[in-house]
Every structure is written in C-alpha cells, then in structure tokens.
Coordinates of C-alpha atoms and ligand atoms in Angstrom, one line a residue:
X1 CA -9.2 -12.1 17.5
X2 CA -12.7 -11.2 16.4
X3 CA -15.2 -13.7 17.7
X4 CA -16.8 -15.1 14.6
X5 CA -20.4 -16.1 15.1
X6 CA -21.8 -17.6 11.9
X7 CA -25.5 -18.3 11.7
X8 CA -27.0 -19.9 8.7
X9 CA -30.3 -18.4 7.6
X10 CA -33.2 -20.3 6.1
X11 CA -31.8 -19.7 2.6
X12 CA -28.5 -21.1 3.6
X13 CA -26.6 -17.8 3.2
X14 CA -23.8 -17.1 5.7
X15 CA -24.5 -14.5 8.4
X16 CA -21.6 -13.0 10.2
X17 CA -22.1 -11.2 13.4
X18 CA -22.6 -7.5 12.7
X19 CA -20.0 -5.6 14.7
X20 CA -21.6 -3.5 17.4
X21 CA -19.7 -0.4 16.3
X22 CA -22.1 -0.1 13.3
X23 CA -25.7 1.2 13.3
X24 CA -28.9 0.6 11.3
X25 CA -27.6 -2.6 9.8
X26 CA -29.5 -5.9 10.2
X27 CA -30.2 -9.2 8.4
X28 CA -33.5 -9.8 6.9
X29 CA -35.2 -13.3 7.2
X30 CA -33.4 -14.5 4.1
X31 CA -30.0 -13.5 5.4
X32 CA -29.5 -10.4 3.3
X33 CA -27.6 -7.6 4.9
X34 CA -30.0 -4.7 5.1
X35 CA -29.4 -1.0 5.7
X36 CA -32.4 0.6 7.4
X37 CA -32.7 4.4 7.0
X38 CA -35.9 6.0 8.3
X39 CA -38.7 3.8 7.0
X40 CA -36.6 2.6 4.1
X41 CA -34.6 -0.7 3.9
X42 CA -32.0 -1.2 1.3
X43 CA -30.6 -4.6 0.2
X44 CA -26.8 -5.0 0.0
X45 CA -25.2 -4.9 -3.4
X46 CA -23.0 -7.9 -3.3
X47 CA -21.1 -8.3 -6.5
X48 CA -18.7 -11.2 -6.7
X49 CA -16.3 -10.7 -9.5
X50 CA -14.5 -13.0 -11.9
X51 CA -11.7 -10.4 -12.2
X52 CA -9.5 -12.2 -9.6
X53 CA -5.8 -12.8 -9.2
X54 CA -6.4 -16.6 -9.4
X55 CA -8.3 -16.3 -12.7
X56 CA -5.8 -13.8 -14.3
X57 CA -2.8 -16.0 -13.4
X58 CA -4.5 -18.3 -15.9
X59 CA -3.9 -21.7 -14.4
X60 CA -0.9 -22.4 -16.8
X61 CA -0.9 -26.1 -17.9
X62 CA 1.9 -27.8 -19.9
X63 CA 1.2 -29.7 -23.1
X64 CA 3.6 -31.6 -25.3
X65 CA 4.6 -28.4 -27.2
X66 CA 3.7 -25.5 -25.1
X67 CA 1.7 -23.9 -22.3
X68 CA -2.1 -23.5 -22.2
X69 CA -3.6 -20.7 -20.2
X70 CA -7.3 -20.6 -19.0
X71 CA -8.5 -17.3 -17.6
X72 CA -11.9 -18.8 -16.9
X73 CA -14.6 -16.1 -16.9
X74 CA -12.3 -13.2 -16.2
X75 CA -12.2 -12.4 -19.9
X76 CA -13.5 -13.9 -23.1
X77 CA -11.2 -12.4 -25.7
X78 CA -8.0 -10.5 -25.5
X79 CA -4.3 -10.7 -26.2
X80 CA -1.5 -12.6 -24.5
X81 CA 1.9 -11.1 -24.9
X82 CA 4.7 -13.4 -23.8
X83 CA 8.5 -13.8 -23.8
X84 CA 11.4 -15.4 -22.1
X85 CA 12.9 -13.8 -18.9
X86 CA 16.7 -13.8 -18.9
X87 CA 18.0 -14.1 -15.3
X88 CA 21.7 -14.1 -16.0
X89 CA 22.5 -10.9 -17.8
X90 CA 20.8 -8.3 -15.7
X91 CA 20.2 -7.2 -12.1
X92 CA 16.5 -6.7 -12.8
X93 CA 15.3 -9.6 -15.0
X94 CA 12.1 -8.6 -16.9
X95 CA 10.3 -10.4 -19.8
X96 CA 11.6 -9.7 -23.3
X97 CA 8.4 -10.0 -25.3
X98 CA 8.4 -12.2 -28.4
X99 CA 7.6 -10.6 -31.7
X100 CA 4.1 -12.2 -32.1
X101 CA 1.5 -12.3 -29.3
X102 CA -1.3 -14.9 -29.3
X103 CA -5.0 -14.3 -29.1
X104 CA -7.1 -15.1 -26.1
X105 CA -10.3 -16.8 -27.3
X106 CA -13.1 -18.1 -25.1
X107 CA -10.9 -17.3 -22.1
X108 CA -8.0 -19.5 -23.4
X109 CA -4.7 -18.9 -25.0
X110 CA -1.9 -21.3 -26.1
X111 CA 1.8 -20.4 -26.2
X112 CA 3.7 -22.7 -28.5
X113 CA 7.1 -23.0 -26.9
X114 CA 8.6 -24.4 -30.1
X115 CA 8.5 -20.9 -31.5
X116 CA 10.9 -19.7 -28.8
X117 CA 13.8 -21.9 -30.0
X118 CA 16.7 -21.2 -32.2
X119 CA 17.4 -17.5 -32.7
X120 CA 14.7 -16.6 -30.1
X121 CA 16.2 -18.7 -27.4
X122 CA 18.4 -16.1 -25.7
X123 CA 18.2 -17.9 -22.4
X124 CA 19.4 -21.2 -23.8
X125 CA 16.4 -23.1 -22.4
X126 CA 16.5 -25.9 -25.0
X127 CA 20.0 -26.9 -23.9
X128 CA 19.4 -26.3 -20.2
X129 CA 16.0 -28.0 -20.2
X130 CA 14.4 -25.2 -18.3
X131 CA 13.5 -21.5 -18.5
X132 CA 11.0 -18.8 -17.4
X133 CA 8.1 -17.4 -19.4
X134 CA 6.8 -13.9 -18.7
X135 CA 3.2 -13.1 -19.9
X136 CA 1.0 -10.1 -20.1
X137 CA -2.8 -10.4 -20.1
X138 CA -4.5 -7.6 -22.1
X139 CA -8.3 -7.3 -22.5
X140 CA -10.2 -7.0 -25.7
X141 CA -10.4 -3.3 -25.2
X142 CA -6.7 -3.0 -24.6
X143 CA -6.6 -2.8 -20.8
X144 CA -3.6 -4.3 -19.2
X145 CA -4.9 -6.8 -16.6
X146 CA -2.0 -8.8 -15.2
X147 CA 1.7 -9.6 -15.8
X148 CA 2.5 -13.2 -14.8
X149 CA 5.4 -15.6 -15.0
X150 CA 5.7 -19.3 -15.1
X151 CA 8.8 -21.6 -15.0
X152 CA 8.9 -24.5 -17.4
X153 CA 11.1 -27.5 -17.9
X154 CA 11.7 -30.1 -20.6
X155 CA 11.7 -29.4 -24.3
X156 CA 9.1 -31.6 -25.9
X157 CA 7.0 -32.4 -23.9
X158 CA 7.0 -29.3 -21.7
X159 CA 6.4 -29.4 -17.9
X160 CA 5.4 -26.7 -15.5
X161 CA 8.2 -26.0 -13.0
X162 CA 8.3 -24.6 -9.4
X163 CA 8.2 -20.8 -9.8
X164 CA 8.6 -17.8 -7.6
X165 CA 5.4 -16.0 -8.8
X166 CA 5.8 -13.0 -6.5
X167 CA 8.9 -11.5 -4.9
X168 CA 11.2 -12.1 -3.2
X169 CA 10.8 -8.8 -1.3
X170 CA 13.2 -7.3 1.3
X171 CA 11.2 -6.4 4.4
X172 CA 11.8 -5.2 8.0
X173 CA 15.5 -4.4 7.3
X174 CA 17.6 -3.6 10.4
X175 CA 21.3 -3.5 11.1
X176 CA 21.2 -7.2 12.0
X177 CA 18.2 -8.8 10.4
X178 CA 15.8 -8.9 7.4
X179 CA 12.6 -10.8 6.5
X180 CA 12.3 -12.1 2.9
X181 CA 8.9 -12.8 1.5
X182 CA 7.8 -14.6 -1.6
X183 CA 5.0 -16.6 -3.2
X184 CA 5.5 -19.8 -5.2
X185 CA 3.1 -21.5 -7.7
X186 CA 3.3 -24.8 -5.9
X187 CA 3.2 -25.6 -2.2
X188 CA 6.9 -26.2 -1.4
X189 CA 9.6 -25.6 1.1
X190 CA 12.0 -22.9 0.2
X191 CA 15.5 -22.3 1.5
X192 CA 17.4 -19.1 1.6
X193 CA 21.2 -19.1 1.6
X194 CA 23.1 -16.1 2.9
X195 CA 26.8 -16.0 3.7
X196 CA 27.1 -19.7 4.0
X197 CA 24.0 -20.1 6.3
X198 CA 20.7 -21.6 5.3
X199 CA 17.2 -20.5 6.5
X200 CA 14.2 -22.6 5.6
X201 CA 10.5 -22.1 5.5
X202 CA 9.0 -24.1 8.3
X203 CA 6.6 -26.1 6.2
X204 CA 5.5 -26.5 2.6
X205 CA 3.4 -23.5 1.5
X206 CA 2.8 -21.2 -1.4
X207 CA 3.5 -18.1 0.8
X208 CA 6.8 -17.8 2.5
X209 CA 8.1 -15.2 5.1
X210 CA 11.6 -16.1 6.2
X211 CA 13.3 -14.2 9.0
X212 CA 17.1 -13.9 8.7
X213 CA 19.0 -12.9 11.8
X214 CA 22.5 -12.5 13.1
X215 CA 23.8 -10.3 10.2
X216 CA 26.5 -7.6 10.3
X217 CA 25.6 -3.9 10.0
X218 CA 26.1 -1.9 6.8
X219 CA 27.0 -5.0 4.8
X220 CA 25.9 -6.1 1.3
X221 CA 24.6 -9.6 1.4
X222 CA 24.0 -11.8 -1.6
X223 CA 21.0 -14.1 -1.0
X224 CA 20.0 -17.2 -3.0
X225 CA 16.5 -18.6 -2.8
X226 CA 16.4 -22.3 -3.5
X227 CA 13.0 -23.7 -4.5
X228 CA 12.3 -27.1 -6.2
X229 CA 15.5 -27.7 -8.2
X230 CA 15.8 -23.9 -9.0
X231 CA 17.4 -20.9 -7.5
X232 CA 17.4 -17.1 -7.9
X233 CA 20.0 -14.7 -6.4
X234 CA 19.6 -11.1 -5.4
X235 CA 21.2 -8.9 -2.7
X236 CA 20.4 -6.4 0.1
X237 CA 22.5 -4.1 2.3
X238 CA 21.8 -4.2 6.1
X239 CA 21.2 -0.9 7.8
X240 CA 23.8 0.9 9.8
X241 CA 23.6 0.4 13.6
X242 CA 21.1 3.0 14.9
X243 CA 22.9 6.2 15.7
X244 CA 25.9 5.6 13.4
X245 CA 25.1 8.9 11.6
X246 CA 26.3 7.7 8.2
X247 CA 25.3 9.3 4.9
X248 CA 22.3 7.8 3.2
X249 CA 19.2 8.6 1.0
X250 CA 15.6 7.5 1.1
X251 CA 12.7 8.2 -1.2
X252 CA 9.1 9.2 -0.5
X253 CA 6.0 9.2 -2.7
X254 CA 2.3 8.1 -2.6
X255 CA -0.8 7.7 -4.8
X256 CA 0.1 5.4 -7.6
X257 CA -3.3 4.1 -8.5
X258 CA -4.3 3.8 -12.1
X259 CA -4.0 7.0 -14.1
X260 CA -5.2 8.1 -17.4
X261 CA -3.4 7.7 -20.7
X262 CA -3.9 3.9 -21.1
X263 CA -1.1 1.3 -21.3
X264 CA 1.0 0.7 -18.2
X265 CA -0.4 4.0 -16.7
X266 CA -3.6 2.0 -16.1
X267 CA -2.4 -1.4 -15.1
X268 CA -5.7 -2.7 -13.6
X269 CA -5.4 -0.8 -10.3
X270 CA -1.9 0.6 -10.5
X271 CA 0.0 3.2 -12.5
X272 CA 2.8 0.7 -13.2
X273 CA 4.5 3.1 -15.7
X274 CA 5.3 5.8 -13.1
X275 CA 5.9 3.3 -10.3
X276 CA 8.6 1.6 -12.4
X277 CA 10.1 5.0 -13.1
X278 CA 10.0 5.9 -9.4
X279 CA 11.7 2.6 -8.4
X280 CA 14.4 2.9 -11.1
X281 CA 15.1 6.5 -10.0
X282 CA 15.2 5.4 -6.4
X283 CA 17.7 2.7 -7.2
X284 CA 19.8 5.1 -9.3
X285 CA 19.9 7.5 -6.4
X286 CA 21.0 4.7 -4.1
X287 CA 18.0 4.8 -1.9
X288 CA 18.4 2.7 1.2
X289 CA 14.6 2.4 1.4
X290 CA 11.4 3.9 -0.1
X291 CA 8.5 5.1 2.0
X292 CA 5.1 4.9 0.1
X293 CA 2.1 6.2 2.1
X294 CA -1.2 5.0 0.7
X295 CA -3.4 4.8 -2.4
X296 CA -1.1 2.3 -4.0
X297 CA -4.1 0.9 -5.9
X298 CA -7.5 2.0 -7.2
X299 CA -9.3 -0.3 -4.8
X300 CA -12.7 0.4 -3.4
X301 CA -13.7 -3.2 -4.1
X302 CA -16.7 -5.1 -2.9
X303 CA -15.1 -8.5 -3.7
X304 CA -11.9 -8.9 -1.7
X305 CA -10.5 -11.2 -4.5
X306 CA -10.5 -8.2 -6.8
X307 CA -8.3 -6.2 -4.5
X308 CA -5.8 -9.1 -4.4
X309 CA -5.3 -8.7 -8.1
X310 CA -4.7 -4.9 -7.8
X311 CA -2.2 -5.5 -5.0
X312 CA -0.4 -8.1 -7.1
X313 CA -0.2 -5.6 -10.0
X314 CA 1.3 -2.9 -7.8
X315 CA 3.8 -5.4 -6.3
X316 CA 4.8 -6.6 -9.8
X317 CA 5.6 -3.0 -10.8
X318 CA 8.0 -2.4 -7.9
X319 CA 9.3 -6.0 -7.7
X320 CA 12.5 -5.8 -9.7
X321 CA 13.9 -3.2 -7.3
X322 CA 12.1 -4.3 -4.1
X323 CA 14.2 -7.5 -4.3
X324 CA 17.1 -5.3 -3.3
X325 CA 15.8 -2.6 -0.9
X326 CA 12.6 -2.2 1.2
X327 CA 9.6 -0.4 -0.2
X328 CA 7.6 0.3 3.0
X329 CA 3.9 1.1 2.6
X330 CA 0.7 1.7 4.4
X331 CA -2.9 2.1 3.4
X332 CA -4.9 5.2 2.1
X333 CA -8.6 5.5 1.4
X334 CA -8.3 3.5 -1.9
X335 CA -7.2 0.3 -0.2
X336 CA -10.8 -0.3 0.7
X337 CA -12.9 -3.4 0.7
X338 CA -16.4 -2.5 1.5
X339 CA -20.1 -3.3 1.9
X340 CA -22.0 -1.2 -0.5
X341 CA -25.7 -0.2 -0.7
X342 CA -26.7 1.7 -3.9
X343 CA -29.6 4.1 -3.5
X344 CA -31.9 5.3 -6.3
X345 CA -30.5 8.5 -7.7
X346 CA -26.9 7.6 -7.5
X347 CA -26.2 8.0 -3.8
X348 CA -24.7 5.1 -1.9
X349 CA -23.8 3.9 1.5
X350 CA -20.6 2.1 2.1
X351 CA -18.7 0.8 5.2
X352 CA -15.5 -1.2 5.9
X353 CA -16.3 -4.8 5.2
X354 CA -16.7 -7.4 8.0
X355 CA -15.8 -9.9 9.5
X356 CA -13.0 -7.5 10.2
X357 CA -10.4 -10.3 10.7
X358 CA -11.3 -11.9 7.3
X359 CA -12.2 -9.3 4.7
X360 CA -11.8 -5.7 6.1
X361 CA -9.7 -3.2 4.3
X362 CA -7.1 -3.5 7.1
X363 CA -6.8 -7.3 6.9
X364 CA -6.6 -7.4 3.1
X365 CA -3.8 -4.8 3.2
X366 CA -1.9 -6.6 6.0
X367 CA -2.1 -9.9 4.1
X368 CA -0.2 -8.3 1.2
X369 CA 2.6 -6.6 3.0
X370 CA 5.2 -7.3 5.7
X371 CA 5.4 -4.4 8.2
X372 CA 6.4 -3.9 11.8
X373 CA 4.0 -5.0 14.5
X374 CA 4.9 -2.2 17.0
X375 CA 1.7 -0.2 16.4
X376 CA -1.5 0.1 18.4
X377 CA -3.9 -2.9 18.5
X378 CA -7.3 -1.4 17.6
X379 CA -9.8 1.2 18.9
X380 CA -11.1 -1.4 21.4
X381 CA -10.8 -0.1 24.9
X382 CA -11.3 3.6 23.8
X383 CA -13.9 5.7 25.6
X384 CA -16.4 5.1 22.7
X385 CA -15.9 1.3 22.6
X386 CA -19.5 0.0 22.8
X387 CA -18.4 -3.3 24.5
X388 CA -15.2 -3.4 26.5
X389 CA -15.4 -7.2 26.8
X390 CA -15.2 -8.1 23.1
X391 CA -13.3 -7.0 20.0
X392 CA -15.5 -4.6 18.0
X393 CA -13.0 -2.8 15.7
X394 CA -10.6 -3.8 13.0
X395 CA -6.9 -4.3 13.8
X396 CA -4.2 -1.7 13.2
X397 CA -1.7 -4.5 12.5
X398 CA 0.9 -3.6 9.9
X399 CA -0.9 -0.3 9.0
X400 CA 0.4 1.8 11.9
X401 CA 4.0 1.3 13.1
X402 CA 7.4 2.9 13.2
X403 CA 10.9 1.9 12.0
X404 CA 14.4 3.1 12.5
X405 CA 17.2 3.4 10.0
X406 CA 20.5 4.8 11.4
X407 CA 19.6 8.2 13.1
X408 CA 16.2 8.4 11.4
X409 CA 12.8 7.2 12.7
X410 CA 9.8 7.0 10.4
X411 CA 6.4 7.0 12.2
X412 CA 3.8 5.6 9.8
X413 CA 0.1 6.5 10.5
X414 CA -3.2 5.2 9.1
X415 CA -5.8 8.0 8.6
X416 CA -8.1 5.6 6.8
X417 CA -8.7 3.2 9.6
X418 CA -12.2 1.7 9.8
X419 CA -12.9 4.1 7.0
X420 CA -16.5 4.3 5.6
X421 CA -16.3 5.4 2.0
X422 CA -19.7 7.1 2.3
X423 CA -18.2 9.6 4.8
X424 CA -21.3 11.9 4.6
X425 CA -23.5 9.0 5.9
X426 CA -21.5 8.0 9.0
X427 CA -24.2 9.5 11.2
X428 CA -26.5 6.7 9.8
X429 CA -24.2 3.7 9.3
X430 CA -21.4 4.6 11.8
X431 CA -17.8 4.4 10.7
X432 CA -14.7 6.5 10.5
X433 CA -14.4 9.4 8.1
X434 CA -11.5 10.1 5.7
X435 CA -8.5 11.5 7.4
X436 CA -9.6 11.2 11.1
X437 CA -7.0 9.7 13.5
X438 CA -9.0 8.0 16.3
X439 CA -8.2 8.1 20.0
X440 CA -6.1 5.0 20.5
X441 CA -3.9 5.8 17.5
X442 CA -3.4 9.3 18.7
X443 CA -2.3 8.0 22.2
X444 CA 0.1 5.6 20.5
X445 CA 1.6 8.5 18.4
X446 CA 2.2 10.5 21.5
X447 CA 3.8 7.6 23.4
X448 CA 5.9 6.6 20.4
X449 CA 7.2 10.2 19.7
X450 CA 8.2 10.5 23.4
X451 CA 10.2 7.2 23.2
X452 CA 11.9 8.5 20.0
X453 CA 12.5 11.9 21.5
X454 CA 14.4 10.2 24.4
X455 CA 16.4 7.9 22.1
X456 CA 19.9 9.3 21.8
X457 CA 20.4 7.3 18.5
X458 CA 17.7 9.2 16.8
X459 CA 18.2 12.7 15.4
X460 CA 15.4 13.1 13.0
X461 CA 11.8 11.8 13.1
X462 CA 9.6 11.8 10.0
X463 CA 5.8 11.4 10.4
X464 CA 4.0 10.1 7.4
X465 CA 0.2 9.9 6.9
X466 CA -1.8 9.6 3.7
X467 CA -4.0 12.6 4.3
X468 CA -2.5 16.1 4.5
X469 CA -3.0 18.2 7.7
X470 CA -3.2 21.1 5.2
X471 CA -4.7 20.2 1.9
X472 CA -3.8 22.4 -1.1
X473 CA -5.5 20.9 -4.1
X474 CA -8.1 18.2 -4.7
X475 CA -9.0 17.4 -1.0
X476 CA -9.6 20.8 0.5
X477 CA -13.1 19.7 1.2
X478 CA -11.9 16.7 3.3
X479 CA -8.6 15.6 4.6
X480 CA -7.9 17.2 8.0
X481 CA -9.8 20.4 7.0
X482 CA -13.2 19.6 5.4
X483 CA -13.3 23.1 4.0
X484 CA -12.9 24.5 7.6
X485 CA -15.8 22.5 8.9
X486 CA -15.1 20.9 12.3
X487 CA -18.5 19.1 12.5
X488 CA -17.1 16.1 10.6
X489 CA -16.1 13.2 12.8
X490 CA -16.5 9.4 13.2
X491 CA -19.7 7.8 14.6
X492 CA -19.5 4.7 16.7
X493 CA -22.6 2.6 17.4
X494 CA -24.7 5.6 16.2
X495 CA -23.0 8.2 18.4
X496 CA -20.6 10.9 17.3
X497 CA -17.2 11.0 19.0
X498 CA -16.3 14.1 21.1
X499 CA -13.9 16.0 18.9
X500 CA -14.3 17.1 15.3
X501 CA -11.8 16.8 12.5
X502 CA -10.0 20.2 13.0
X503 CA -9.9 19.7 16.8
X504 CA -8.3 16.3 16.1
X505 CA -5.8 17.8 13.6
X506 CA -4.8 20.3 16.3
X507 CA -4.3 17.6 18.9
X508 CA -2.1 15.8 16.4
X509 CA -0.1 19.0 15.7
X510 CA 0.2 19.6 19.4
X511 CA 1.7 16.2 19.9
X512 CA 3.9 16.2 16.8
X513 CA 5.1 19.9 16.7
X514 CA 4.8 21.2 20.2
X515 CA 5.8 18.2 22.2
X516 CA 8.8 17.2 20.1
X517 CA 11.9 18.8 18.6
X518 CA 12.9 15.9 16.4
X519 CA 10.0 15.7 14.1
X520 CA 11.3 17.4 11.0
X521 CA 8.6 17.0 8.4
X522 CA 5.1 15.7 7.8
X523 CA 5.1 13.5 4.7
X524 CA 1.6 13.3 3.2
X525 CA -0.2 12.4 0.0
X526 CA -3.8 11.8 -1.1
X527 CA -3.7 15.0 -3.3
X528 CA -2.0 14.1 -6.6
X529 CA 0.6 16.8 -6.7
X530 CA 3.9 17.7 -5.1
X531 CA 4.1 20.8 -2.9
X532 CA 5.6 21.9 0.4
X533 CA 3.8 24.0 3.0
X534 CA 5.7 25.8 5.8
X535 CA 3.5 25.8 8.9
X536 CA 4.8 28.5 11.2
X537 CA 3.4 30.0 14.4
X538 CA 2.1 32.8 12.2
X539 CA 0.4 30.7 9.5
X540 CA -3.4 31.0 9.6
X541 CA -4.7 27.5 10.0
X542 CA -8.3 28.3 11.0
X543 CA -11.6 29.2 9.2
X544 CA -12.8 32.8 9.8
X545 CA -15.7 31.4 11.8
X546 CA -13.6 29.4 14.3
X547 CA -14.9 29.9 17.8
X548 CA -13.1 27.1 19.7
X549 CA -9.6 27.5 21.3
X550 CA -6.8 27.9 18.8
X551 CA -3.6 25.9 19.0
X552 CA -0.5 28.1 19.3
X553 CA 2.4 26.3 17.6
X554 CA 5.7 26.6 19.4
X555 CA 7.8 26.1 16.3
X556 CA 7.6 25.7 12.5
X557 CA 7.4 22.5 10.5
X558 CA 7.2 21.6 6.8
X559 CA 4.4 19.5 5.3
X560 CA 5.8 17.9 2.2
X561 CA 3.0 16.5 0.0
X562 CA 3.9 14.0 -2.7
X563 CA 0.8 12.3 -4.1
X564 CA 2.4 12.6 -7.5
X565 CA 3.1 8.9 -8.2
X566 CA 0.7 8.6 -11.1
X567 CA -2.9 9.0 -10.0
X568 CA -5.1 11.5 -11.9
X569 CA -4.1 15.1 -11.0
X570 CA -5.7 17.9 -9.1
X571 CA -4.9 21.6 -9.4
X572 CA -4.1 24.0 -6.6
X573 CA -6.9 25.6 -4.6
X574 CA -7.0 28.7 -2.2
X575 CA -6.7 28.0 1.5
X576 CA -5.7 30.1 4.5
X577 CA -2.1 28.6 4.2
X578 CA -1.7 29.2 0.5
X579 CA 0.9 32.0 1.1
X580 CA 3.0 29.4 2.8
X581 CA 2.8 26.8 0.1
X582 CA 5.5 26.6 -2.6
X583 CA 6.6 24.3 -5.4
X584 CA 3.1 23.1 -6.3
X585 CA 3.3 21.0 -9.4
X586 CA 1.2 18.2 -11.1
X587 CA 4.4 16.7 -12.6
X588 CA 5.1 13.2 -11.3
X589 CA 7.6 13.4 -8.5
X590 CA 9.9 11.4 -6.2
X591 CA 11.1 13.2 -3.1
X592 CA 14.6 12.2 -2.0
X593 CA 16.0 12.9 1.5
X594 CA 19.7 12.9 1.8
X595 CA 20.6 12.4 5.4
X596 CA 24.1 13.2 6.6
X597 CA 24.4 13.1 10.3
X598 CA 22.6 16.3 11.5
X599 CA 22.0 17.5 8.0
X600 CA 19.0 16.8 5.8
X601 CA 18.7 18.0 2.2
X602 CA 15.6 17.3 0.2
X603 CA 15.5 17.2 -3.5
X604 CA 12.5 16.4 -5.7
X605 CA 12.9 14.8 -9.2
X606 CA 10.4 14.0 -11.9
X607 CA 10.9 10.3 -12.4
X608 CA 9.7 10.5 -16.0
X609 CA 11.9 13.2 -17.3
X610 CA 14.6 13.3 -14.5
X611 CA 14.1 17.1 -14.3
X612 CA 14.6 18.6 -10.9
X613 CA 11.3 19.8 -9.5
X614 CA 12.2 21.4 -6.1
X615 CA 14.8 21.4 -3.3
X616 CA 15.1 22.4 0.3
X617 CA 17.6 22.3 3.1
X618 CA 15.6 21.0 6.0
X619 CA 18.4 20.8 8.6
Ligands
FE2_701 FE1 -6.3 9.2 -1.0

C-alpha cells in the first residue's frame, strides 16, 4: 500500500505526497502542484468535470405517473430515448425504444410511464406490477453519452426498484470456479443460485464480486441472481480441465475507443457499434472467451470520474454477451488518468496521476475489471527504485497476469505501466514511455513462461501486449521501435534507465522466442488495423545505423496485430519487416483461434460485414 501523507496547505487544498519516482514537481505555498522546468514554473491544469457516470445515470426518481431524471450539470439540453426491456423472450435482453423520446431541458427529463401501457406494454408490467426501463442519454449536438437502465414497480404511483445497473459479468473462469460481478443501484445483499447451491455477497453493497467454487468441468451452468424481490438468469460453461485437449475457439481484438461516423461508433469513449458486432460474432462462433488488449476507451482523462463513465459505456456495449462468457482485458495507453500541465504554444506535460493507489491509470482500470492476481507487484525493488523501503510505483494488480484454458495459456502484459502521456518529456518529469516493459515485469514474464514451458497440460502459449514489437502503420514512431531510435527509455527520479526501447524489445524477444517453444504468437494492437508479421531469423529488425549487439532469433514467430475494433484507422507504413507483413487491412476485424489439441487455425472475420479477412494455420 502506498503510504498516504496528506498535508493541508494554507489555502486548505489537499497535498498528497509526490512519489519519489518523479522529478521537477513540487507544491507551491498555496498547494498548487507545480512543474518546474529550467527557470519556468507551470501550474497544474486541474479540470474537474461534470461529465461523470453518477451525473449521467441521472438520479432516477419515481413520481406518481413516471420517472424523473436529473443529469445535474452534465448537460443542459438533449434527448432521452427510452423503452422497456423484455427479459423473457431473448438471451440478450436490450431496450426496445418507444416511438417518441422526451426532451432533456435544464438537465431534467420526465418519462411518463402511463404512455407505456396497453399496446406498448410488451413486458406485461401493468399486470406484473414491475418492469425495467432502458434509457439513452443524447446531448444537444447528438452525441451518445450513456445507456442506463432502471427497474420500477407499482403502476400509479410508480416506485424505483432494486436494479442490476451493470453486469453480471463472468470472470476468472476455470474448470471448477468462476467469479460473477455486478453493480446494483441500491446497497443490498445479492444471492446467486447455481445448481441448487446459493452464494451470497458478504454484506450489503452496490458492488458485488461473488466467487463460485466446486463446479464440474466443461459444464453449462444456469445462474440466477436474486436481488431485492427480483431475479435475472443467465448461464456460463466451465472450462475443460487443463490439458484436456478439447476443441474450442477464442477471439482476439483491441482498440475500441470512440471512432468517427457518429452514433454508436462514438459512444462517449467507446465504439459501441463495432464492439457489439464483435461480441455478437464471438458468441455466434462459440467463443469460450475473448481476449481484448487495451485502448478499450478514449480515456486520457484528468478527472478520474470521467474515465468511470467511459468504462461504463464500454462495459455496457459488451454486457449482453459478457454475462455468458469472459471478456478478458488489460490497459493500453488510452486508459490514462493524468496530471496535466499545458504550456504556451500547445505543448504539454503529462504524467500518471497520484496518489497511485487512489487515482492512477492502473488503479482506475483495476477497479473496473476482475482479473487474475498472479502478476508482478510493481517496479518497487528494481535497481532503479529510489527508495527500497517504501512503495514508490503504481501496482501491476490486474493489468499483468496469465490464465489457462484447457491446453492454452494466455500471458497478458501491460506496456503502458506508469505511462507518462508526454513521452518526449520524461527526461524532465520522469515516467515510463509508451510501449516500454520495465525490469520487474520482464523478470515476471521470464519466470512465468518457464513455469508454463514446464507445465505438461499446456501446449500453446499466447503472449498479448497492447503495443506491437513490430509496428506497421500508425505507431512506427513509437511502440517498441520509435522509428529505429533506441535512445527512448523511461526516467526514474530524473535518471534514465539502462536499456533503450529496442534493447528492451530484444530482451523480450529473447525470453519469449528463444527461451520457449510453446509461445506460438504475439497478439498486439495499438495500431488500428489487422495484419500479421512473420518474424523469422532472417527478418531485418534493426535500423541501418544499429551499432549494438543484434539478437539472433532461434526460431520464427508470428505477430498478429488486431487493433481494428473501431478506433480511427491508420494506413500501412514502410519498415524493415514490411516484406514479412501480410493481410494488412483497415477493415474492422475479429481474430478467431480454433484450438484442437495440437492444432491451431486462425481465421479473421470482419464483424460488420461477416466477410473473411484472412486465415492462417499456425500449428
Ligand atoms: Fe494504443
């Protein structure tokens, strides 16, 4: 735990201890966080926002005849679409919007439930005395801001009911266990019923993570969530026992932040349109799970409350399907909460926000997802740790980890740890650069791959990381290449670390390619395209000017890049490995891996058109 030292300044503003890993950052006498470069001092741009999840949920209140929403200062005017959600006639209940939306005026909107009676009452709520309302908040300029839902009971008067406002989601699925997570509008106990057994949340809360143990392998389980006087039922299928070598499929994609084109393509932080298509295709292809590696959302937020809204929008997009199978994610560069100093002329300085255990990019991410805890702790204890006796770095918790499904292991990395968005200024502020895997994470990767290499149940290891080892379009000037410039590297407490970005890439490749036989493919993203690059011992992976030792690869490996989940596109650029790159496309794509014992076939489908984009027999 980070030791939190809070000092109150004369003006009463909170001062948190500045982590010793940063440089040139101080407080002034009034408690402002200052950046001091040369003889200049810059004051922090601290911009609290009203565009928060809490405000956009709209504080729904019942009246005699309907439900009143109050979006506070998040928006003045706009449109509220609404409709009933039928839970009984579909596996994936979604709102069916009523023919006439209502206007949001002065931040408020009223839904007259009396209009949803008679021939519009397809859920029979009048007779049952309860139902679910879905609602969509759209700004005055037509931007989709939030999709919410609220349960109601009664008829006239109407009352607000206990509601699952997010989830349930299937997490940490194994052959014998699962963790279900969900959020409720009211602080309540929830109970989950599976196969005649009941599992309860330990205490009343609005957030629930409920572990379910003692399950049978490869079995479909119906689960019912009881909350208040309500219930919802879904199902999941447990994994096969590790090493069963059954036939199964999983999906891979990344980069679903808001795209262009308006509508659901720009759902306040997420390309909900393509994400829904990807999830529907994944379900249609019987995916046992989906791996999604970074840039879920637009992010880069100063106010952590804003990033909560974007995460909620992304989770809403995948929710109908993620109630049935796991969607396993990690962070990319966009999952950033940051301190930000704007300079005259448009330049800026930006670092990972602290206190790290309260508002960092890492902690905001980990609050929103349920991932394994088998990763490294942090970069504390590394050779560049400025103080071995205290915690100075953010946690890796839930952003670096591995999981096993049958004979496959997925090793999930975080190449945007302690990431300073102003990468070109890390020599002044300190911080990690985009795409650099720091020492402790590298050590953990080596140890983890060795464990998996010696595990007889595992035939295939996939390594996934947001940033390509070999960028091809959009990030050739950064990722693990920086245009062939090795000088880029993190700075800690004002000092550069020993190895540059390309040296670190080579150390990673040495561990992943040369020291294992099981790692079959590198799954990357960040660049908003699909392509595959065959990295062979003959592939040129160095700039012409390279004068440091070269890594000799002992075998070939594929890098499969799929950042084509909806973020704005990049075209292909020329690199030393361009001759080894095939299949490049800016079409949206879902990569599917069909595993059958020792065999792996990859096929790539456009989730929008269902056109086949590419295919490859990997093993
Ligand atoms: Fe990215």
